[in-house]
Amino acid sequence: MKRRLAARVLAIWMIAPLGHAQTYTFRNVAGNSTFTYGGSSDGANSNAQFSFPAGVAADSQGNLYVADQNNCTIRKVTPAGTNWLVSTIAGSVGSFGPLRDGTNSHALFNYPTGIAADPSGNLFVADTGNNAIRKVTPVAGTTNWAVTTIAGNVKYGFADGTNSAARFNGPVGIAVDANSDVFVADQYNNSIRKVTPVAGTTNWAVTTIAGNTNYGTADGANSTALFNAPAGIAVDAGGNLFVADQYNNNIRKITPSGTNWIVTTIAGSGPGKPGSTDGTNTGQFNSPTGVAVDALGNVYVADQGNDTLRKLAPLGTKWVTSTIGGSAARTGADNGPGTNALFYSPHSLVLDGKNSVFVADTDNNTIRIGFLPPAILTLAPPFGLNGGQFGFNLTGPTGQLVLVEASSDLLAWLPIWTNAFGPVPLSFTDPQSAASPPRFYRVHLP
């Protein structure tokens, strides 16, 4: 028994590549702020140029995608070691509209603003000036991208329906869930729309799930809820939506309930009351335009009018607002930690699998990254056998998920336990540890 126990202790691997901490450090990924109106060059890092990039998305491979608004193009930003390589995958620089599908530069956009990526690597674009929703699909076996219009057309309006029969009015924000349902912040219709693939066809059906063409601030279900120029939208793993309700200076949550959608306000002080205050249920915003959500349910906001990035952390039924980047009423392009970093009208943001935050810093014509220092993950005594089960204690940053995996041969690893750190150490025990052969363990932060 002592030999088996010793082997198990030696096989506990502590892996903590990145984790949760309180202070983000921000730096440029691509583009530069030298030219007021930007440029359109592809290239690496600051040699690449953007012109008022508005939307940013990330795929599961760590690539970024940018709706480069004034260039009317879709750009890809690929990590390559310590570099980031920018290429143009769709649209033609300076050729805005008309609505034209096709491959690569043959396709045309009209001031695209929002962009999202689905789990299969397809992109969805809110083509604002064309009042349309576009799909950008990688062509298998090539480096090409095919653009199709899945809903709406150049004519603005407000109508549900299929494909081009649907009408939008300045769609801005876009999000996609694991089922490839697309959600749109239809800004000038003051509504939230859902675009759903019709099974067995190539059609897409558009429905309105919240709001109507009247603007206001009311919470409620479906069309009884009112928005005022919603700009950003995100969806969490549970299917809840979060909306940056721009002219209301609010952050709204939309919860599915059967066939209904229930809208509540989780932060903000309402129209005509912009601010930058942090706090519990006292957070204030100034024309928020972008929103993202992480695996723990934290909501991140591009607070454009304040030139800052904010975070809303759930605390029971309350929400705690903090500023994670930028300083209210101070524009700039400075890199650095937290509020030492400066932004200029950031429009949107997205998180990757490592909880790094990528920001479309629109008026700086740059893409920025906010990254966290490595988390501290420690093995805390006691550890060993207890009632025939092997276990150990773990400590780490509160709220950070931790994963334990087991193996019998150090080759194949099976996830067997996950939990979130709290104020006291976590206690792990494995009921299978008494079985033969000996089991080995490793622990890491997902």
PDB file of N, CA and C in Angstrom, residues 114-198:
ATOM      1  N   GLY A 114     -20.796  44.017 -36.704  1.00  0.00           N
ATOM      2  CA  GLY A 114     -20.707  42.914 -35.757  1.00  0.00           C
ATOM      3  C   GLY A 114     -20.240  41.640 -36.421  1.00  0.00           C
ATOM      4  N   ILE A 115     -19.553  40.791 -35.652  1.00  0.00           N
ATOM      5  CA  ILE A 115     -19.074  39.520 -36.188  1.00  0.00           C
ATOM      6  C   ILE A 115     -19.038  38.490 -35.061  1.00  0.00           C
ATOM      7  N   ALA A 116     -19.368  37.244 -35.397  1.00  0.00           N
ATOM      8  CA  ALA A 116     -19.341  36.151 -34.434  1.00  0.00           C
ATOM      9  C   ALA A 116     -18.904  34.882 -35.147  1.00  0.00           C
ATOM     10  N   ALA A 117     -18.327  33.944 -34.394  1.00  0.00           N
ATOM     11  CA  ALA A 117     -17.870  32.669 -34.948  1.00  0.00           C
ATOM     12  C   ALA A 117     -18.631  31.537 -34.280  1.00  0.00           C
ATOM     13  N   ASP A 118     -19.047  30.526 -35.074  1.00  0.00           N
ATOM     14  CA  ASP A 118     -19.717  29.371 -34.492  1.00  0.00           C
ATOM     15  C   ASP A 118     -18.692  28.269 -34.215  1.00  0.00           C
ATOM     16  N   PRO A 119     -19.084  27.186 -33.546  1.00  0.00           N
ATOM     17  CA  PRO A 119     -18.115  26.135 -33.188  1.00  0.00           C
ATOM     18  C   PRO A 119     -17.462  25.460 -34.390  1.00  0.00           C
ATOM     19  N   SER A 120     -18.070  25.561 -35.576  1.00  0.00           N
ATOM     20  CA  SER A 120     -17.515  24.931 -36.780  1.00  0.00           C
ATOM     21  C   SER A 120     -16.581  25.854 -37.549  1.00  0.00           C
ATOM     22  N   GLY A 121     -16.397  27.072 -37.077  1.00  0.00           N
ATOM     23  CA  GLY A 121     -15.496  28.002 -37.747  1.00  0.00           C
ATOM     24  C   GLY A 121     -16.157  28.885 -38.775  1.00  0.00           C
ATOM     25  N   ASN A 122     -17.484  28.819 -38.901  1.00  0.00           N
ATOM     26  CA  ASN A 122     -18.197  29.746 -39.770  1.00  0.00           C
ATOM     27  C   ASN A 122     -18.328  31.099 -39.078  1.00  0.00           C
ATOM     28  N   LEU A 123     -18.351  32.151 -39.870  1.00  0.00           N
ATOM     29  CA  LEU A 123     -18.506  33.496 -39.347  1.00  0.00           C
ATOM     30  C   LEU A 123     -19.872  34.045 -39.722  1.00  0.00           C
ATOM     31  N   PHE A 124     -20.439  34.848 -38.830  1.00  0.00           N
ATOM     32  CA  PHE A 124     -21.688  35.544 -39.106  1.00  0.00           C
ATOM     33  C   PHE A 124     -21.449  37.033 -38.910  1.00  0.00           C
ATOM     34  N   VAL A 125     -21.920  37.823 -39.859  1.00  0.00           N
ATOM     35  CA  VAL A 125     -21.615  39.250 -39.888  1.00  0.00           C
ATOM     36  C   VAL A 125     -22.901  40.057 -39.924  1.00  0.00           C
ATOM     37  N   ALA A 126     -22.974  41.060 -39.061  1.00  0.00           N
ATOM     38  CA  ALA A 126     -24.037  42.053 -39.142  1.00  0.00           C
ATOM     39  C   ALA A 126     -23.581  43.123 -40.127  1.00  0.00           C
ATOM     40  N   ASP A 127     -24.104  43.034 -41.341  1.00  0.00           N
ATOM     41  CA  ASP A 127     -23.719  43.948 -42.423  1.00  0.00           C
ATOM     42  C   ASP A 127     -24.635  45.169 -42.322  1.00  0.00           C
ATOM     43  N   THR A 128     -24.217  46.115 -41.495  1.00  0.00           N
ATOM     44  CA  THR A 128     -25.096  47.181 -41.037  1.00  0.00           C
ATOM     45  C   THR A 128     -25.672  48.011 -42.169  1.00  0.00           C
ATOM     46  N   GLY A 129     -24.811  48.480 -43.065  1.00  0.00           N
ATOM     47  CA  GLY A 129     -25.277  49.340 -44.144  1.00  0.00           C
ATOM     48  C   GLY A 129     -26.150  48.634 -45.159  1.00  0.00           C
ATOM     49  N   ASN A 130     -26.043  47.321 -45.239  1.00  0.00           N
ATOM     50  CA  ASN A 130     -26.879  46.545 -46.155  1.00  0.00           C
ATOM     51  C   ASN A 130     -28.117  45.972 -45.469  1.00  0.00           C
ATOM     52  N   ASN A 131     -28.283  46.253 -44.168  1.00  0.00           N
ATOM     53  CA  ASN A 131     -29.437  45.737 -43.417  1.00  0.00           C
ATOM     54  C   ASN A 131     -29.593  44.230 -43.604  1.00  0.00           C
ATOM     55  N   ALA A 132     -28.460  43.525 -43.545  1.00  0.00           N
ATOM     56  CA  ALA A 132     -28.463  42.093 -43.845  1.00  0.00           C
ATOM     57  C   ALA A 132     -27.550  41.340 -42.893  1.00  0.00           C
ATOM     58  N   ILE A 133     -27.816  40.030 -42.793  1.00  0.00           N
ATOM     59  CA  ILE A 133     -26.969  39.126 -42.029  1.00  0.00           C
ATOM     60  C   ILE A 133     -26.263  38.221 -43.023  1.00  0.00           C
ATOM     61  N   ARG A 134     -24.941  38.181 -42.945  1.00  0.00           N
ATOM     62  CA  ARG A 134     -24.139  37.419 -43.896  1.00  0.00           C
ATOM     63  C   ARG A 134     -23.439  36.256 -43.182  1.00  0.00           C
ATOM     64  N   LYS A 135     -23.203  35.204 -43.929  1.00  0.00           N
ATOM     65  CA  LYS A 135     -22.436  34.059 -43.435  1.00  0.00           C
ATOM     66  C   LYS A 135     -21.174  33.938 -44.262  1.00  0.00           C
ATOM     67  N   VAL A 136     -20.040  33.775 -43.573  1.00  0.00           N
ATOM     68  CA  VAL A 136     -18.736  33.667 -44.234  1.00  0.00           C
ATOM     69  C   VAL A 136     -18.171  32.294 -43.870  1.00  0.00           C
ATOM     70  N   THR A 137     -18.046  31.422 -44.876  1.00  0.00           N
ATOM     71  CA  THR A 137     -17.723  30.018 -44.652  1.00  0.00           C
ATOM     72  C   THR A 137     -16.371  29.659 -45.264  1.00  0.00           C
ATOM     73  N   PRO A 138     -15.466  29.019 -44.504  1.00  0.00           N
ATOM     74  CA  PRO A 138     -14.211  28.562 -45.109  1.00  0.00           C
ATOM     75  C   PRO A 138     -14.478  27.456 -46.119  1.00  0.00           C
ATOM     76  N   VAL A 139     -13.864  27.564 -47.282  1.00  0.00           N
ATOM     77  CA  VAL A 139     -14.045  26.566 -48.341  1.00  0.00           C
ATOM     78  C   VAL A 139     -13.050  25.446 -48.100  1.00  0.00           C
ATOM     79  N   ALA A 140     -13.547  24.246 -47.878  1.00  0.00           N
ATOM     80  CA  ALA A 140     -12.706  23.102 -47.514  1.00  0.00           C
ATOM     81  C   ALA A 140     -11.593  22.872 -48.526  1.00  0.00           C
ATOM     82  N   GLY A 141     -10.391  22.644 -48.002  1.00  0.00           N
ATOM     83  CA  GLY A 141      -9.254  22.331 -48.853  1.00  0.00           C
ATOM     84  C   GLY A 141      -8.614  23.518 -49.516  1.00  0.00           C
ATOM     85  N   THR A 142      -9.088  24.730 -49.199  1.00  0.00           N
ATOM     86  CA  THR A 142      -8.538  25.942 -49.812  1.00  0.00           C
ATOM     87  C   THR A 142      -8.336  26.998 -48.736  1.00  0.00           C
ATOM     88  N   THR A 143      -7.828  28.142 -49.149  1.00  0.00           N
ATOM     89  CA  THR A 143      -7.736  29.292 -48.255  1.00  0.00           C
ATOM     90  C   THR A 143      -8.854  30.290 -48.543  1.00  0.00           C
ATOM     91  N   ASN A 144      -9.838  29.877 -49.325  1.00  0.00           N
ATOM     92  CA  ASN A 144     -10.923  30.772 -49.717  1.00  0.00           C
ATOM     93  C   ASN A 144     -12.034  30.821 -48.675  1.00  0.00           C
ATOM     94  N   TRP A 145     -12.821  31.897 -48.763  1.00  0.00           N
ATOM     95  CA  TRP A 145     -13.982  32.091 -47.905  1.00  0.00           C
ATOM     96  C   TRP A 145     -15.159  32.486 -48.784  1.00  0.00           C
ATOM     97  N   ALA A 146     -16.284  31.775 -48.601  1.00  0.00           N
ATOM     98  CA  ALA A 146     -17.481  32.038 -49.401  1.00  0.00           C
ATOM     99  C   ALA A 146     -18.492  32.817 -48.567  1.00  0.00           C
ATOM    100  N   VAL A 147     -18.996  33.901 -49.140  1.00  0.00           N
ATOM    101  CA  VAL A 147     -19.943  34.777 -48.456  1.00  0.00           C
ATOM    102  C   VAL A 147     -21.338  34.583 -49.036  1.00  0.00           C
ATOM    103  N   THR A 148     -22.315  34.355 -48.155  1.00  0.00           N
ATOM    104  CA  THR A 148     -23.713  34.264 -48.569  1.00  0.00           C
ATOM    105  C   THR A 148     -24.548  35.155 -47.657  1.00  0.00           C
ATOM    106  N   THR A 149     -25.681  35.602 -48.175  1.00  0.00           N
ATOM    107  CA  THR A 149     -26.621  36.392 -47.381  1.00  0.00           C
ATOM    108  C   THR A 149     -27.704  35.453 -46.873  1.00  0.00           C
ATOM    109  N   ILE A 150     -27.875  35.387 -45.554  1.00  0.00           N
ATOM    110  CA  ILE A 150     -28.837  34.436 -44.993  1.00  0.00           C
ATOM    111  C   ILE A 150     -30.140  35.109 -44.564  1.00  0.00           C
ATOM    112  N   ALA A 151     -30.124  36.427 -44.391  1.00  0.00           N
ATOM    113  CA  ALA A 151     -31.357  37.115 -43.977  1.00  0.00           C
ATOM    114  C   ALA A 151     -31.248  38.603 -44.269  1.00  0.00           C
ATOM    115  N   GLY A 152     -32.401  39.197 -44.630  1.00  0.00           N
ATOM    116  CA  GLY A 152     -32.444  40.624 -44.903  1.00  0.00           C
ATOM    117  C   GLY A 152     -31.941  40.966 -46.284  1.00  0.00           C
ATOM    118  N   ASN A 153     -32.087  42.213 -46.641  1.00  0.00           N
ATOM    119  CA  ASN A 153     -31.510  42.729 -47.880  1.00  0.00           C
ATOM    120  C   ASN A 153     -31.295  44.220 -47.721  1.00  0.00           C
ATOM    121  N   VAL A 154     -30.951  44.899 -48.773  1.00  0.00           N
ATOM    122  CA  VAL A 154     -30.572  46.303 -48.672  1.00  0.00           C
ATOM    123  C   VAL A 154     -31.704  47.159 -48.113  1.00  0.00           C
ATOM    124  N   LYS A 155     -32.938  46.820 -48.404  1.00  0.00           N
ATOM    125  CA  LYS A 155     -34.077  47.626 -47.959  1.00  0.00           C
ATOM    126  C   LYS A 155     -34.257  47.481 -46.449  1.00  0.00           C
ATOM    127  N   TYR A 156     -34.289  48.632 -45.763  1.00  0.00           N
ATOM    128  CA  TYR A 156     -34.493  48.556 -44.325  1.00  0.00           C
ATOM    129  C   TYR A 156     -35.985  48.436 -44.024  1.00  0.00           C
ATOM    130  N   GLY A 157     -36.285  47.904 -42.850  1.00  0.00           N
ATOM    131  CA  GLY A 157     -37.662  47.735 -42.430  1.00  0.00           C
ATOM    132  C   GLY A 157     -37.722  46.871 -41.188  1.00  0.00           C
ATOM    133  N   PHE A 158     -38.916  46.423 -40.853  1.00  0.00           N
ATOM    134  CA  PHE A 158     -39.097  45.566 -39.691  1.00  0.00           C
ATOM    135  C   PHE A 158     -40.099  44.488 -40.061  1.00  0.00           C
ATOM    136  N   ALA A 159     -39.595  43.298 -40.357  1.00  0.00           N
ATOM    137  CA  ALA A 159     -40.464  42.184 -40.735  1.00  0.00           C
ATOM    138  C   ALA A 159     -39.764  40.874 -40.425  1.00  0.00           C
ATOM    139  N   ASP A 160     -40.500  39.966 -39.805  1.00  0.00           N
ATOM    140  CA  ASP A 160     -40.019  38.604 -39.657  1.00  0.00           C
ATOM    141  C   ASP A 160     -40.286  37.853 -40.953  1.00  0.00           C
ATOM    142  N   GLY A 161     -39.605  36.709 -41.114  1.00  0.00           N
ATOM    143  CA  GLY A 161     -39.794  35.939 -42.332  1.00  0.00           C
ATOM    144  C   GLY A 161     -38.574  35.124 -42.655  1.00  0.00           C
ATOM    145  N   THR A 162     -38.529  34.598 -43.849  1.00  0.00           N
ATOM    146  CA  THR A 162     -37.448  33.713 -44.267  1.00  0.00           C
ATOM    147  C   THR A 162     -36.533  34.412 -45.257  1.00  0.00           C
ATOM    148  N   ASN A 163     -35.218  34.283 -45.002  1.00  0.00           N
ATOM    149  CA  ASN A 163     -34.200  34.799 -45.924  1.00  0.00           C
ATOM    150  C   ASN A 163     -34.406  36.272 -46.231  1.00  0.00           C
ATOM    151  N   SER A 164     -34.498  36.638 -47.507  1.00  0.00           N
ATOM    152  CA  SER A 164     -34.565  38.045 -47.896  1.00  0.00           C
ATOM    153  C   SER A 164     -35.917  38.686 -47.622  1.00  0.00           C
ATOM    154  N   ALA A 165     -36.927  37.893 -47.239  1.00  0.00           N
ATOM    155  CA  ALA A 165     -38.227  38.467 -46.881  1.00  0.00           C
ATOM    156  C   ALA A 165     -38.171  39.169 -45.527  1.00  0.00           C
ATOM    157  N   ALA A 166     -37.213  38.807 -44.704  1.00  0.00           N
ATOM    158  CA  ALA A 166     -37.046  39.466 -43.413  1.00  0.00           C
ATOM    159  C   ALA A 166     -36.434  40.851 -43.620  1.00  0.00           C
ATOM    160  N   ARG A 167     -36.740  41.752 -42.701  1.00  0.00           N
ATOM    161  CA  ARG A 167     -36.213  43.112 -42.790  1.00  0.00           C
ATOM    162  C   ARG A 167     -35.553  43.510 -41.473  1.00  0.00           C
ATOM    163  N   PHE A 168     -34.393  44.158 -41.596  1.00  0.00           N
ATOM    164  CA  PHE A 168     -33.670  44.725 -40.463  1.00  0.00           C
ATOM    165  C   PHE A 168     -33.470  46.223 -40.706  1.00  0.00           C
ATOM    166  N   ASN A 169     -33.095  46.916 -39.634  1.00  0.00           N
ATOM    167  CA  ASN A 169     -32.792  48.339 -39.757  1.00  0.00           C
ATOM    168  C   ASN A 169     -31.539  48.642 -38.953  1.00  0.00           C
ATOM    169  N   GLY A 170     -30.414  48.567 -39.627  1.00  0.00           N
ATOM    170  CA  GLY A 170     -29.138  48.833 -38.969  1.00  0.00           C
ATOM    171  C   GLY A 170     -28.727  47.786 -37.969  1.00  0.00           C
ATOM    172  N   PRO A 171     -28.693  46.497 -38.342  1.00  0.00           N
ATOM    173  CA  PRO A 171     -28.226  45.473 -37.400  1.00  0.00           C
ATOM    174  C   PRO A 171     -26.766  45.725 -37.032  1.00  0.00           C
ATOM    175  N   VAL A 172     -26.463  45.634 -35.746  1.00  0.00           N
ATOM    176  CA  VAL A 172     -25.120  45.987 -35.275  1.00  0.00           C
ATOM    177  C   VAL A 172     -24.444  44.820 -34.559  1.00  0.00           C
ATOM    178  N   GLY A 173     -25.040  44.348 -33.476  1.00  0.00           N
ATOM    179  CA  GLY A 173     -24.432  43.269 -32.708  1.00  0.00           C
ATOM    180  C   GLY A 173     -24.916  41.922 -33.183  1.00  0.00           C
ATOM    181  N   ILE A 174     -24.062  40.893 -33.035  1.00  0.00           N
ATOM    182  CA  ILE A 174     -24.428  39.555 -33.478  1.00  0.00           C
ATOM    183  C   ILE A 174     -23.745  38.532 -32.581  1.00  0.00           C
ATOM    184  N   ALA A 175     -24.454  37.438 -32.300  1.00  0.00           N
ATOM    185  CA  ALA A 175     -23.917  36.342 -31.494  1.00  0.00           C
ATOM    186  C   ALA A 175     -24.481  35.046 -32.032  1.00  0.00           C
ATOM    187  N   VAL A 176     -23.771  33.950 -31.789  1.00  0.00           N
ATOM    188  CA  VAL A 176     -24.227  32.643 -32.263  1.00  0.00           C
ATOM    189  C   VAL A 176     -24.036  31.635 -31.147  1.00  0.00           C
ATOM    190  N   ASP A 177     -25.034  30.754 -30.964  1.00  0.00           N
ATOM    191  CA  ASP A 177     -24.936  29.761 -29.903  1.00  0.00           C
ATOM    192  C   ASP A 177     -24.442  28.425 -30.444  1.00  0.00           C
ATOM    193  N   ALA A 178     -24.387  27.415 -29.574  1.00  0.00           N
ATOM    194  CA  ALA A 178     -23.833  26.117 -29.951  1.00  0.00           C
ATOM    195  C   ALA A 178     -24.699  25.396 -30.972  1.00  0.00           C
ATOM    196  N   ASN A 179     -25.963  25.803 -31.123  1.00  0.00           N
ATOM    197  CA  ASN A 179     -26.866  25.191 -32.101  1.00  0.00           C
ATOM    198  C   ASN A 179     -26.876  25.935 -33.430  1.00  0.00           C
ATOM    199  N   SER A 180     -25.993  26.910 -33.577  1.00  0.00           N
ATOM    200  CA  SER A 180     -25.899  27.756 -34.770  1.00  0.00           C
ATOM    201  C   SER A 180     -27.109  28.673 -34.932  1.00  0.00           C
ATOM    202  N   ASP A 181     -27.858  28.903 -33.854  1.00  0.00           N
ATOM    203  CA  ASP A 181     -28.852  29.969 -33.867  1.00  0.00           C
ATOM    204  C   ASP A 181     -28.125  31.303 -33.742  1.00  0.00           C
ATOM    205  N   VAL A 182     -28.541  32.259 -34.532  1.00  0.00           N
ATOM    206  CA  VAL A 182     -27.888  33.564 -34.581  1.00  0.00           C
ATOM    207  C   VAL A 182     -28.810  34.598 -33.936  1.00  0.00           C
ATOM    208  N   PHE A 183     -28.247  35.428 -33.076  1.00  0.00           N
ATOM    209  CA  PHE A 183     -29.011  36.478 -32.403  1.00  0.00           C
ATOM    210  C   PHE A 183     -28.460  37.835 -32.831  1.00  0.00           C
ATOM    211  N   VAL A 184     -29.360  38.765 -33.107  1.00  0.00           N
ATOM    212  CA  VAL A 184     -28.974  40.048 -33.688  1.00  0.00           C
ATOM    213  C   VAL A 184     -29.544  41.197 -32.863  1.00  0.00           C
ATOM    214  N   ALA A 185     -28.699  42.156 -32.537  1.00  0.00           N
ATOM    215  CA  ALA A 185     -29.158  43.419 -31.968  1.00  0.00           C
ATOM    216  C   ALA A 185     -29.507  44.333 -33.144  1.00  0.00           C
ATOM    217  N   ASP A 186     -30.803  44.436 -33.419  1.00  0.00           N
ATOM    218  CA  ASP A 186     -31.310  45.209 -34.561  1.00  0.00           C
ATOM    219  C   ASP A 186     -31.501  46.646 -34.079  1.00  0.00           C
ATOM    220  N   GLN A 187     -30.446  47.435 -34.214  1.00  0.00           N
ATOM    221  CA  GLN A 187     -30.334  48.675 -33.454  1.00  0.00           C
ATOM    222  C   GLN A 187     -31.487  49.656 -33.680  1.00  0.00           C
ATOM    223  N   TYR A 188     -31.744  50.000 -34.924  1.00  0.00           N
ATOM    224  CA  TYR A 188     -32.730  51.049 -35.160  1.00  0.00           C
ATOM    225  C   TYR A 188     -34.165  50.528 -35.163  1.00  0.00           C
ATOM    226  N   ASN A 189     -34.326  49.227 -35.039  1.00  0.00           N
ATOM    227  CA  ASN A 189     -35.638  48.655 -34.762  1.00  0.00           C
ATOM    228  C   ASN A 189     -35.848  48.430 -33.266  1.00  0.00           C
ATOM    229  N   ASN A 190     -34.829  48.771 -32.461  1.00  0.00           N
ATOM    230  CA  ASN A 190     -34.919  48.641 -31.007  1.00  0.00           C
ATOM    231  C   ASN A 190     -35.390  47.241 -30.582  1.00  0.00           C
ATOM    232  N   SER A 191     -34.838  46.242 -31.243  1.00  0.00           N
ATOM    233  CA  SER A 191     -35.320  44.883 -31.011  1.00  0.00           C
ATOM    234  C   SER A 191     -34.191  43.869 -31.088  1.00  0.00           C
ATOM    235  N   ILE A 192     -34.480  42.676 -30.563  1.00  0.00           N
ATOM    236  CA  ILE A 192     -33.557  41.554 -30.620  1.00  0.00           C
ATOM    237  C   ILE A 192     -34.193  40.495 -31.502  1.00  0.00           C
ATOM    238  N   ARG A 193     -33.455  40.064 -32.516  1.00  0.00           N
ATOM    239  CA  ARG A 193     -33.988  39.115 -33.492  1.00  0.00           C
ATOM    240  C   ARG A 193     -33.221  37.783 -33.400  1.00  0.00           C
ATOM    241  N   LYS A 194     -33.901  36.722 -33.769  1.00  0.00           N
ATOM    242  CA  LYS A 194     -33.281  35.399 -33.809  1.00  0.00           C
ATOM    243  C   LYS A 194     -33.342  34.876 -35.236  1.00  0.00           C
ATOM    244  N   VAL A 195     -32.215  34.385 -35.744  1.00  0.00           N
ATOM    245  CA  VAL A 195     -32.117  33.861 -37.106  1.00  0.00           C
ATOM    246  C   VAL A 195     -31.762  32.380 -36.986  1.00  0.00           C
ATOM    247  N   THR A 196     -32.690  31.512 -37.389  1.00  0.00           N
ATOM    248  CA  THR A 196     -32.578  30.077 -37.127  1.00  0.00           C
ATOM    249  C   THR A 196     -32.494  29.293 -38.425  1.00  0.00           C
ATOM    250  N   PRO A 197     -31.519  28.380 -38.551  1.00  0.00           N
ATOM    251  CA  PRO A 197     -31.487  27.532 -39.751  1.00  0.00           C
ATOM    252  C   PRO A 197     -32.696  26.601 -39.787  1.00  0.00           C
ATOM    253  N   VAL A 198     -33.325  26.510 -40.948  1.00  0.00           N
ATOM    254  CA  VAL A 198     -34.491  25.643 -41.120  1.00  0.00           C
ATOM    255  C   VAL A 198     -33.991  24.250 -41.474  1.00  0.00           C
TER     256      VAL A 198
END
